[in-house]
PDB file of C-alpha atoms in Angstrom:
ATOM      1  CA  UNK A 109      -2.929  94.562  33.478  1.00 45.00           C
ATOM      2  CA  UNK A 110      -0.484  92.432  31.483  1.00 46.00           C
ATOM      3  CA  UNK A 111      -0.372  95.081  28.770  1.00 47.00           C
ATOM      4  CA  UNK A 112       0.711  97.618  31.363  1.00 47.00           C
ATOM      5  CA  UNK A 113       3.811  95.710  32.395  1.00 45.00           C
ATOM      6  CA  UNK A 114       5.718  96.130  29.146  1.00 47.00           C
ATOM      7  CA  UNK A 115       4.662  99.765  28.814  1.00 47.00           C
ATOM      8  CA  UNK A 116       5.860 100.472  32.326  1.00 49.00           C
ATOM      9  CA  UNK A 117       9.167  98.841  31.528  1.00 50.00           C
ATOM     10  CA  UNK A 118       9.512 100.847  28.335  1.00 50.00           C
ATOM     11  CA  UNK A 119       8.980 104.042  30.291  1.00 49.00           C
ATOM     12  CA  UNK A 120      11.572 102.885  32.793  1.00 47.00           C
ATOM     13  CA  UNK A 121      14.437 102.177  30.397  1.00 45.00           C
ATOM     14  CA  UNK A 122      13.506 103.733  27.058  1.00 45.00           C
ATOM     15  CA  UNK A 123      13.860 107.262  28.279  1.00 41.00           C
ATOM     16  CA  UNK A 124      14.516 110.432  26.379  1.00 36.00           C
ATOM     17  CA  UNK A 125      17.802 111.056  24.589  1.00 36.00           C
ATOM     18  CA  UNK A 126      19.315 113.346  21.983  1.00 35.00           C
ATOM     19  CA  UNK A 127      18.850 117.066  21.411  1.00 37.00           C
ATOM     20  CA  UNK A 128      15.547 118.835  20.999  1.00 39.00           C
ATOM     21  CA  UNK A 129      14.309 119.886  17.583  1.00 51.00           C
ATOM     22  CA  UNK A 130      11.151 121.688  18.624  1.00 65.00           C
ATOM     23  CA  UNK A 131       8.830 121.688  21.578  1.00 81.00           C
ATOM     24  CA  UNK A 132       6.030 119.436  20.455  1.00 92.00           C
ATOM     25  CA  UNK A 133       5.181 115.775  20.812  1.00 93.00           C
ATOM     26  CA  UNK A 134       3.220 115.749  17.544  1.00 96.00           C
ATOM     27  CA  UNK A 135       4.893 116.157  14.140  1.00 97.00           C
ATOM     28  CA  UNK A 136       3.382 116.256  10.664  1.00 98.00           C
ATOM     29  CA  UNK A 137       5.146 114.194   7.998  1.00 98.00           C
ATOM     30  CA  UNK A 138       4.653 115.600   4.510  1.00 98.00           C
ATOM     31  CA  UNK A 139       6.328 116.052   1.130  1.00 97.00           C
ATOM     32  CA  UNK A 140       8.532 113.580  -0.713  1.00 97.00           C
ATOM     33  CA  UNK A 141       5.646 112.491  -2.953  1.00 95.00           C
ATOM     34  CA  UNK A 142       3.239 111.555  -0.166  1.00 97.00           C
ATOM     35  CA  UNK A 143      -0.406 111.417  -1.181  1.00 94.00           C
ATOM     36  CA  UNK A 144      -1.531 112.419   2.311  1.00 97.00           C
ATOM     37  CA  UNK A 145       0.091 113.819   5.448  1.00 98.00           C
ATOM     38  CA  UNK A 146       1.006 111.407   8.223  1.00 98.00           C
ATOM     39  CA  UNK A 147       1.803 112.124  11.867  1.00 98.00           C
ATOM     40  CA  UNK A 148       4.493 111.123  14.343  1.00 98.00           C
ATOM     41  CA  UNK A 149       3.463 111.257  18.003  1.00 96.00           C
ATOM     42  CA  UNK A 150       5.775 110.806  20.990  1.00 92.00           C
ATOM     43  CA  UNK A 151       4.215 109.112  23.993  1.00 90.00           C
ATOM     44  CA  UNK A 152       5.375 108.712  27.557  1.00 85.00           C
ATOM     45  CA  UNK A 153       3.697 105.293  27.519  1.00 77.00           C
ATOM     46  CA  UNK A 154       2.074 105.568  30.966  1.00 85.00           C
ATOM     47  CA  UNK A 155       0.720 108.335  33.229  1.00 91.00           C
ATOM     48  CA  UNK A 156      -1.333 108.650  36.391  1.00 92.00           C
ATOM     49  CA  UNK A 157      -4.989 109.418  35.543  1.00 93.00           C
ATOM     50  CA  UNK A 158      -4.758 113.028  36.757  1.00 92.00           C
ATOM     51  CA  UNK A 159      -1.834 113.677  34.390  1.00 93.00           C
ATOM     52  CA  UNK A 160      -3.194 111.820  31.388  1.00 95.00           C
ATOM     53  CA  UNK A 161      -4.554 113.813  28.455  1.00 95.00           C
ATOM     54  CA  UNK A 162      -4.942 113.192  24.743  1.00 96.00           C
ATOM     55  CA  UNK A 163      -4.876 116.684  23.276  1.00 96.00           C
ATOM     56  CA  UNK A 164      -7.313 117.714  20.575  1.00 97.00           C
ATOM     57  CA  UNK A 165      -4.518 118.117  18.029  1.00 97.00           C
ATOM     58  CA  UNK A 166      -3.669 114.426  18.497  1.00 98.00           C
ATOM     59  CA  UNK A 167      -7.286 113.404  18.140  1.00 98.00           C
ATOM     60  CA  UNK A 168      -7.531 115.462  14.941  1.00 98.00           C
ATOM     61  CA  UNK A 169      -4.393 113.832  13.555  1.00 98.00           C
ATOM     62  CA  UNK A 170      -5.627 110.351  14.439  1.00 98.00           C
ATOM     63  CA  UNK A 171      -9.077 111.038  12.977  1.00 97.00           C
ATOM     64  CA  UNK A 172      -7.550 112.133   9.661  1.00 97.00           C
ATOM     65  CA  UNK A 173      -5.377 109.019   9.374  1.00 98.00           C
ATOM     66  CA  UNK A 174      -6.367 105.668   7.885  1.00 97.00           C
ATOM     67  CA  UNK A 175      -3.938 103.605   9.945  1.00 98.00           C
ATOM     68  CA  UNK A 176      -2.550 103.808  13.492  1.00 98.00           C
ATOM     69  CA  UNK A 177       0.893 102.327  14.084  1.00 98.00           C
ATOM     70  CA  UNK A 178       2.583 101.490  17.401  1.00 97.00           C
ATOM     71  CA  UNK A 179       5.970 100.067  18.330  1.00 95.00           C
ATOM     72  CA  UNK A 180       4.096  96.845  19.105  1.00 93.00           C
ATOM     73  CA  UNK A 181       0.377  96.214  18.715  1.00 91.00           C
ATOM     74  CA  UNK A 182      -0.714  95.154  22.195  1.00 81.00           C
ATOM     75  CA  UNK A 183      -4.211  94.336  20.956  1.00 82.00           C
ATOM     76  CA  UNK A 184      -2.956  91.237  19.138  1.00 86.00           C
ATOM     77  CA  UNK A 185      -3.585  88.059  21.172  1.00 85.00           C
ATOM     78  CA  UNK A 186      -0.330  86.510  19.966  1.00 88.00           C
ATOM     79  CA  UNK A 187       1.618  89.432  21.431  1.00 84.00           C
ATOM     80  CA  UNK A 188       0.025  88.805  24.812  1.00 82.00           C
ATOM     81  CA  UNK A 189       1.195  85.202  24.568  1.00 85.00           C
ATOM     82  CA  UNK A 190       4.747  86.405  23.944  1.00 85.00           C
ATOM     83  CA  UNK A 191       4.522  88.734  26.939  1.00 82.00           C
ATOM     84  CA  UNK A 192       3.379  85.856  29.133  1.00 85.00           C
ATOM     85  CA  UNK A 193       6.400  83.822  28.035  1.00 87.00           C
ATOM     86  CA  UNK A 194       8.788  86.617  28.998  1.00 84.00           C
ATOM     87  CA  UNK A 195       7.064  86.991  32.375  1.00 88.00           C
ATOM     88  CA  UNK A 196       8.061  83.467  33.429  1.00 92.00           C
ATOM     89  CA  UNK A 197      10.667  83.518  36.257  1.00 95.00           C
ATOM     90  CA  UNK A 198      14.319  82.727  35.555  1.00 94.00           C
ATOM     91  CA  UNK A 199      15.604  80.644  38.516  1.00 94.00           C
ATOM     92  CA  UNK A 200      19.212  81.133  37.422  1.00 95.00           C
ATOM     93  CA  UNK A 201      19.083  84.948  37.576  1.00 96.00           C
ATOM     94  CA  UNK A 202      19.289  85.235  41.368  1.00 96.00           C
ATOM     95  CA  UNK A 203      22.356  82.988  41.343  1.00 96.00           C
ATOM     96  CA  UNK A 204      24.354  85.840  39.802  1.00 97.00           C
ATOM     97  CA  UNK A 205      24.334  87.661  43.145  1.00 97.00           C
ATOM     98  CA  UNK A 206      26.226  86.966  46.344  1.00 97.00           C
ATOM     99  CA  UNK A 207      24.293  86.407  49.556  1.00 97.00           C
ATOM    100  CA  UNK A 208      25.384  89.851  50.697  1.00 98.00           C
ATOM    101  CA  UNK A 209      24.077  91.485  47.503  1.00 98.00           C
ATOM    102  CA  UNK A 210      20.755  89.661  47.829  1.00 97.00           C
ATOM    103  CA  UNK A 211      20.338  90.879  51.410  1.00 97.00           C
ATOM    104  CA  UNK A 212      21.245  94.424  50.404  1.00 97.00           C
ATOM    105  CA  UNK A 213      18.730  94.485  47.554  1.00 97.00           C
ATOM    106  CA  UNK A 214      16.036  92.895  49.676  1.00 97.00           C
ATOM    107  CA  UNK A 215      16.489  95.559  52.339  1.00 97.00           C
ATOM    108  CA  UNK A 216      15.904  98.283  49.733  1.00 96.00           C
ATOM    109  CA  UNK A 217      12.950  96.470  48.188  1.00 96.00           C
ATOM    110  CA  UNK A 218      11.246  95.808  51.507  1.00 96.00           C
ATOM    111  CA  UNK A 219      11.247  99.552  52.161  1.00 93.00           C
ATOM    112  CA  UNK A 220       9.298  99.861  48.888  1.00 89.00           C
ATOM    113  CA  UNK A 221       6.810  97.114  49.868  1.00 90.00           C
ATOM    114  CA  UNK A 222       8.553  94.721  47.469  1.00 93.00           C
ATOM    115  CA  UNK A 223      10.893  91.772  47.959  1.00 96.00           C
ATOM    116  CA  UNK A 224      13.752  90.106  46.136  1.00 96.00           C
ATOM    117  CA  UNK A 225      11.745  86.886  46.549  1.00 96.00           C
ATOM    118  CA  UNK A 226       9.457  88.128  43.789  1.00 95.00           C
ATOM    119  CA  UNK A 227      12.086  86.768  41.395  1.00 96.00           C
ATOM    120  CA  UNK A 228      10.834  83.315  42.412  1.00 95.00           C
ATOM    121  CA  UNK A 229       7.516  84.165  40.753  1.00 95.00           C
ATOM    122  CA  UNK A 230       8.194  86.638  37.934  1.00 93.00           C
ATOM    123  CA  UNK A 231      10.955  87.424  35.451  1.00 93.00           C
ATOM    124  CA  UNK A 232      13.484  90.264  35.914  1.00 93.00           C
ATOM    125  CA  UNK A 233      11.668  92.009  33.023  1.00 87.00           C
ATOM    126  CA  UNK A 234       8.353  91.940  34.903  1.00 89.00           C
ATOM    127  CA  UNK A 235       9.979  92.960  38.168  1.00 91.00           C
ATOM    128  CA  UNK A 236      11.562  95.960  36.477  1.00 86.00           C
ATOM    129  CA  UNK A 237       8.076  97.020  35.384  1.00 84.00           C
ATOM    130  CA  UNK A 238       7.055  97.023  39.047  1.00 85.00           C
ATOM    131  CA  UNK A 239       9.926  99.408  39.744  1.00 86.00           C
ATOM    132  CA  UNK A 240       8.444 101.724  37.115  1.00 82.00           C
ATOM    133  CA  UNK A 241       5.048 101.562  38.766  1.00 80.00           C
ATOM    134  CA  UNK A 242       6.650 102.654  42.037  1.00 81.00           C
ATOM    135  CA  UNK A 243       8.263 105.598  40.264  1.00 83.00           C
ATOM    136  CA  UNK A 244       4.911 107.054  39.228  1.00 85.00           C
ATOM    137  CA  UNK A 245       3.706 107.235  42.816  1.00 82.00           C
ATOM    138  CA  UNK A 246       0.040 107.306  41.764  1.00 86.00           C
ATOM    139  CA  UNK A 247      -2.603 107.078  44.498  1.00 85.00           C
ATOM    140  CA  UNK A 248      -3.751 103.860  42.818  1.00 84.00           C
ATOM    141  CA  UNK A 249      -0.989 102.446  40.562  1.00 76.00           C
ATOM    142  CA  UNK A 250      -3.403  99.891  39.088  1.00 78.00           C
ATOM    143  CA  UNK A 251      -5.213 102.776  37.379  1.00 85.00           C
ATOM    144  CA  UNK A 252      -2.235 104.013  35.367  1.00 88.00           C
ATOM    145  CA  UNK A 253      -3.353 105.019  31.887  1.00 91.00           C
ATOM    146  CA  UNK A 254      -1.563 104.119  28.677  1.00 90.00           C
ATOM    147  CA  UNK A 255      -1.443 106.222  25.524  1.00 93.00           C
ATOM    148  CA  UNK A 256      -1.013 103.090  23.447  1.00 92.00           C
ATOM    149  CA  UNK A 257      -4.008 101.341  24.962  1.00 91.00           C
ATOM    150  CA  UNK A 258      -6.257 104.412  24.801  1.00 95.00           C
ATOM    151  CA  UNK A 259      -5.244 105.321  21.243  1.00 96.00           C
ATOM    152  CA  UNK A 260      -5.675 101.715  20.140  1.00 95.00           C
ATOM    153  CA  UNK A 261      -9.205 101.704  21.553  1.00 95.00           C
ATOM    154  CA  UNK A 262     -10.035 104.930  19.693  1.00 97.00           C
ATOM    155  CA  UNK A 263      -8.626 103.537  16.448  1.00 97.00           C
ATOM    156  CA  UNK A 264     -10.544 100.276  16.797  1.00 95.00           C
ATOM    157  CA  UNK A 265     -13.779 102.140  17.523  1.00 97.00           C
ATOM    158  CA  UNK A 266     -13.324 104.005  14.242  1.00 96.00           C
ATOM    159  CA  UNK A 267     -12.564 100.824  12.333  1.00 96.00           C
ATOM    160  CA  UNK A 268      -8.994 101.878  11.566  1.00 97.00           C
ATOM    161  CA  UNK A 269      -6.244  99.407  10.747  1.00 96.00           C
ATOM    162  CA  UNK A 270      -3.629  98.983  13.486  1.00 97.00           C
ATOM    163  CA  UNK A 271      -0.021  98.211  12.645  1.00 96.00           C
ATOM    164  CA  UNK A 272       3.285  97.749  14.431  1.00 96.00           C
ATOM    165  CA  UNK A 273       6.915  98.638  13.733  1.00 97.00           C
ATOM    166  CA  UNK A 274       8.455  95.515  15.249  1.00 96.00           C
ATOM    167  CA  UNK A 275       7.459  92.166  16.689  1.00 92.00           C
ATOM    168  CA  UNK A 276       6.730  91.639  20.353  1.00 89.00           C
ATOM    169  CA  UNK A 277       9.239  88.801  20.413  1.00 90.00           C
ATOM    170  CA  UNK A 278      11.998  91.109  19.202  1.00 92.00           C
ATOM    171  CA  UNK A 279      11.124  93.917  21.607  1.00 89.00           C
ATOM    172  CA  UNK A 280      10.758  91.756  24.697  1.00 86.00           C
ATOM    173  CA  UNK A 281      13.879  89.786  23.781  1.00 88.00           C
ATOM    174  CA  UNK A 282      15.841  93.020  23.471  1.00 89.00           C
ATOM    175  CA  UNK A 283      14.705  94.165  26.897  1.00 85.00           C
ATOM    176  CA  UNK A 284      15.471  90.811  28.465  1.00 86.00           C
ATOM    177  CA  UNK A 285      18.979  90.843  26.997  1.00 88.00           C
ATOM    178  CA  UNK A 286      19.704  94.298  28.359  1.00 85.00           C
ATOM    179  CA  UNK A 287      18.666  93.536  31.926  1.00 88.00           C
ATOM    180  CA  UNK A 288      21.974  92.221  33.204  1.00 91.00           C
ATOM    181  CA  UNK A 289      22.432  91.340  36.892  1.00 95.00           C
ATOM    182  CA  UNK A 290      24.548  94.481  37.363  1.00 92.00           C
ATOM    183  CA  UNK A 291      21.923  96.725  35.784  1.00 89.00           C
ATOM    184  CA  UNK A 292      19.179  95.079  37.827  1.00 93.00           C
ATOM    185  CA  UNK A 293      21.056  95.693  41.069  1.00 95.00           C
ATOM    186  CA  UNK A 294      21.805  99.301  40.061  1.00 90.00           C
ATOM    187  CA  UNK A 295      18.089  99.873  39.507  1.00 88.00           C
ATOM    188  CA  UNK A 296      17.202  98.387  42.878  1.00 94.00           C
ATOM    189  CA  UNK A 297      19.749 100.492  44.745  1.00 93.00           C
ATOM    190  CA  UNK A 298      18.479 103.682  43.075  1.00 89.00           C
ATOM    191  CA  UNK A 299      14.760 103.040  43.545  1.00 89.00           C
ATOM    192  CA  UNK A 300      14.366 105.991  45.899  1.00 89.00           C
ATOM    193  CA  UNK A 301      15.434 108.376  43.097  1.00 86.00           C
ATOM    194  CA  UNK A 302      12.802 107.353  40.566  1.00 84.00           C
ATOM    195  CA  UNK A 303       9.737 109.201  41.924  1.00 88.00           C
ATOM    196  CA  UNK A 304      11.469 112.582  41.699  1.00 88.00           C
ATOM    197  CA  UNK A 305      12.886 111.839  38.244  1.00 85.00           C
ATOM    198  CA  UNK A 306       9.553 110.522  37.002  1.00 87.00           C
ATOM    199  CA  UNK A 307       7.721 113.589  38.299  1.00 90.00           C
ATOM    200  CA  UNK A 308      10.117 115.915  36.460  1.00 89.00           C
ATOM    201  CA  UNK A 309       9.835 113.894  33.254  1.00 87.00           C
ATOM    202  CA  UNK A 310       6.050 113.857  33.442  1.00 90.00           C
ATOM    203  CA  UNK A 311       5.982 117.621  33.933  1.00 91.00           C
ATOM    204  CA  UNK A 312       8.290 118.162  30.954  1.00 89.00           C
ATOM    205  CA  UNK A 313       6.186 115.822  28.841  1.00 90.00           C
ATOM    206  CA  UNK A 314       2.936 117.566  29.717  1.00 92.00           C
ATOM    207  CA  UNK A 315       4.542 120.864  28.716  1.00 92.00           C
ATOM    208  CA  UNK A 316       5.837 119.215  25.499  1.00 92.00           C
ATOM    209  CA  UNK A 317       9.337 120.351  26.401  1.00 88.00           C
ATOM    210  CA  UNK A 318      11.701 118.049  24.514  1.00 78.00           C
ATOM    211  CA  UNK A 319      14.701 120.115  25.598  1.00 72.00           C
ATOM    212  CA  UNK A 320      13.915 119.583  29.267  1.00 80.00           C
ATOM    213  CA  UNK A 321      13.305 115.873  28.735  1.00 73.00           C
ATOM    214  CA  UNK A 322      16.685 115.605  27.050  1.00 64.00           C
ATOM    215  CA  UNK A 323      18.468 117.452  29.848  1.00 66.00           C
ATOM    216  CA  UNK A 324      16.980 115.117  32.451  1.00 71.00           C
ATOM    217  CA  UNK A 325      18.263 111.986  30.768  1.00 60.00           C
ATOM    218  CA  UNK A 326      21.660 113.021  29.351  1.00 53.00           C
ATOM    219  CA  UNK A 327      23.173 111.921  32.661  1.00 61.00           C
ATOM    220  CA  UNK A 328      24.722 108.493  31.890  1.00 66.00           C
ATOM    221  CA  UNK A 329      23.382 107.310  35.243  1.00 64.00           C
ATOM    222  CA  UNK A 330      20.085 106.625  33.499  1.00 64.00           C
ATOM    223  CA  UNK A 331      21.171 105.345  30.093  1.00 69.00           C
ATOM    224  CA  UNK A 332      24.489 103.898  29.013  1.00 75.00           C
ATOM    225  CA  UNK A 333      25.942 104.251  25.528  1.00 77.00           C
ATOM    226  CA  UNK A 334      25.127 100.598  24.851  1.00 80.00           C
ATOM    227  CA  UNK A 335      21.517 100.997  25.984  1.00 79.00           C
ATOM    228  CA  UNK A 336      21.043 104.078  23.825  1.00 81.00           C
ATOM    229  CA  UNK A 337      22.443 102.290  20.792  1.00 85.00           C
ATOM    230  CA  UNK A 338      20.260  99.213  21.214  1.00 86.00           C
ATOM    231  CA  UNK A 339      17.065 100.738  22.572  1.00 85.00           C
ATOM    232  CA  UNK A 340      16.947 103.927  20.541  1.00 87.00           C
ATOM    233  CA  UNK A 341      19.433 104.431  17.708  1.00 90.00           C
ATOM    234  CA  UNK A 342      19.345 100.943  16.212  1.00 94.00           C
ATOM    235  CA  UNK A 343      15.570 100.724  16.329  1.00 95.00           C
ATOM    236  CA  UNK A 344      15.141 104.236  14.892  1.00 95.00           C
ATOM    237  CA  UNK A 345      17.297 103.334  11.907  1.00 97.00           C
ATOM    238  CA  UNK A 346      15.319 100.158  11.362  1.00 97.00           C
ATOM    239  CA  UNK A 347      11.968 101.937  11.687  1.00 98.00           C
ATOM    240  CA  UNK A 348      12.918 104.499   9.050  1.00 97.00           C
ATOM    241  CA  UNK A 349      13.225 101.646   6.557  1.00 97.00           C
ATOM    242  CA  UNK A 350       9.648 100.613   7.446  1.00 98.00           C
ATOM    243  CA  UNK A 351       7.828 103.941   7.812  1.00 98.00           C
ATOM    244  CA  UNK A 352       8.214 105.102   4.170  1.00 98.00           C
ATOM    245  CA  UNK A 353       6.254 102.077   2.948  1.00 97.00           C
ATOM    246  CA  UNK A 354       3.567 102.629   5.582  1.00 98.00           C
ATOM    247  CA  UNK A 355       2.953 106.268   4.683  1.00 98.00           C
ATOM    248  CA  UNK A 356       3.433 106.057   0.935  1.00 96.00           C
ATOM    249  CA  UNK A 357      -0.211 105.638  -0.028  1.00 95.00           C
ATOM    250  CA  UNK A 358      -2.151 106.435   3.139  1.00 97.00           C
ATOM    251  CA  UNK A 359      -2.129 108.723   6.146  1.00 98.00           C
ATOM    252  CA  UNK A 360      -0.711 107.079   9.258  1.00 98.00           C
ATOM    253  CA  UNK A 361      -0.687 108.125  12.894  1.00 98.00           C
ATOM    254  CA  UNK A 362       2.556 106.679  14.273  1.00 98.00           C
ATOM    255  CA  UNK A 363       2.871 106.604  18.073  1.00 97.00           C
ATOM    256  CA  UNK A 364       6.232 105.722  19.634  1.00 94.00           C
ATOM    257  CA  UNK A 365       8.066 106.537  22.854  1.00 89.00           C
ATOM    258  CA  UNK A 366       9.057 110.221  22.869  1.00 88.00           C
ATOM    259  CA  UNK A 367      12.702 109.254  23.286  1.00 84.00           C
ATOM    260  CA  UNK A 368      12.710 108.146  19.660  1.00 89.00           C
ATOM    261  CA  UNK A 369      11.834 111.575  18.261  1.00 90.00           C
ATOM    262  CA  UNK A 370      14.836 113.842  18.714  1.00 85.00           C
ATOM    263  CA  UNK A 371      18.564 113.658  18.285  1.00 83.00           C
ATOM    264  CA  UNK A 372      20.956 113.184  15.410  1.00 85.00           C
ATOM    265  CA  UNK A 373      19.708 109.618  15.042  1.00 88.00           C
ATOM    266  CA  UNK A 374      16.141 110.352  16.103  1.00 89.00           C
ATOM    267  CA  UNK A 375      13.167 109.722  13.843  1.00 94.00           C
ATOM    268  CA  UNK A 376      12.741 113.412  13.032  1.00 94.00           C
ATOM    269  CA  UNK A 377      16.291 113.762  11.692  1.00 94.00           C
ATOM    270  CA  UNK A 378      16.335 110.378   9.997  1.00 97.00           C
ATOM    271  CA  UNK A 379      13.052 110.974   8.168  1.00 98.00           C
ATOM    272  CA  UNK A 380      14.171 114.437   7.107  1.00 98.00           C
ATOM    273  CA  UNK A 381      17.330 112.861   5.715  1.00 97.00           C
ATOM    274  CA  UNK A 382      15.080 110.690   3.554  1.00 97.00           C
ATOM    275  CA  UNK A 383      13.458 113.776   2.042  1.00 98.00           C
ATOM    276  CA  UNK A 384      10.353 114.213   4.182  1.00 98.00           C
ATOM    277  CA  UNK A 385       9.264 117.481   5.773  1.00 98.00           C
ATOM    278  CA  UNK A 386       8.581 117.202   9.503  1.00 97.00           C
ATOM    279  CA  UNK A 387       6.715 120.078  11.097  1.00 96.00           C
ATOM    280  CA  UNK A 388       5.956 120.483  14.804  1.00 95.00           C
ATOM    281  CA  UNK A 389       2.226 120.798  15.493  1.00 96.00           C
ATOM    282  CA  UNK A 390       1.582 123.306  18.278  1.00 90.00           C
TER     283      UNK A 390
END
């Protein structure tokens, strides 16, 4: 269950930005002297079991690759230790709110079968992941399925090497730094909006409609300019300095949040700018 917390949080705040460049979540990377094609797959991180599906084209791409690469490799024990450290409560966080703000947030949370007192036991990062779980509105939220976890299991069963694009410490630290008291309170006060938004995003994802995903999230209510720069643009630029070395001599199946795919500073555009051909796989 600990692995699910960070994936839920990533779904919650690393949404979908930029303009669409094709309606597919799977892209072939070829050309530019590559010895073998690689693949770029956009995930939604988590889905209710009834919505979850790994399409045959993704299985084919994974099967033909020698290495599977994630944002962070959640199968590494040391990454779980980092996650545990970031789950520890921060007693000073609640002190950023007035008594009136605490009461207001608690009233909203109680209606969602939660409580502001959870901050006595878990970090704001972990609590935000619980907000994400509420957004999915699954019959049994403990049975949410993860693309990263399922794909990792498939790769391990085939004896494939698993890699990561960044360290868990960096990723969790970035998320912790972005969860300001103001942002936390904004999330709490908008909790009732997340199920409808999540349902629309899930539907767009299942239909592989990048354009619709983009339209849903362009509203600055869901992602500020600063968040987009730190969570998406900056990381995309960094990843495109790493990916060329990964795919140079072997086929890789690279799975990242779908929000990283499109846009002027998305992975598709950035990799094309480096000379690679990226083709949508229908």
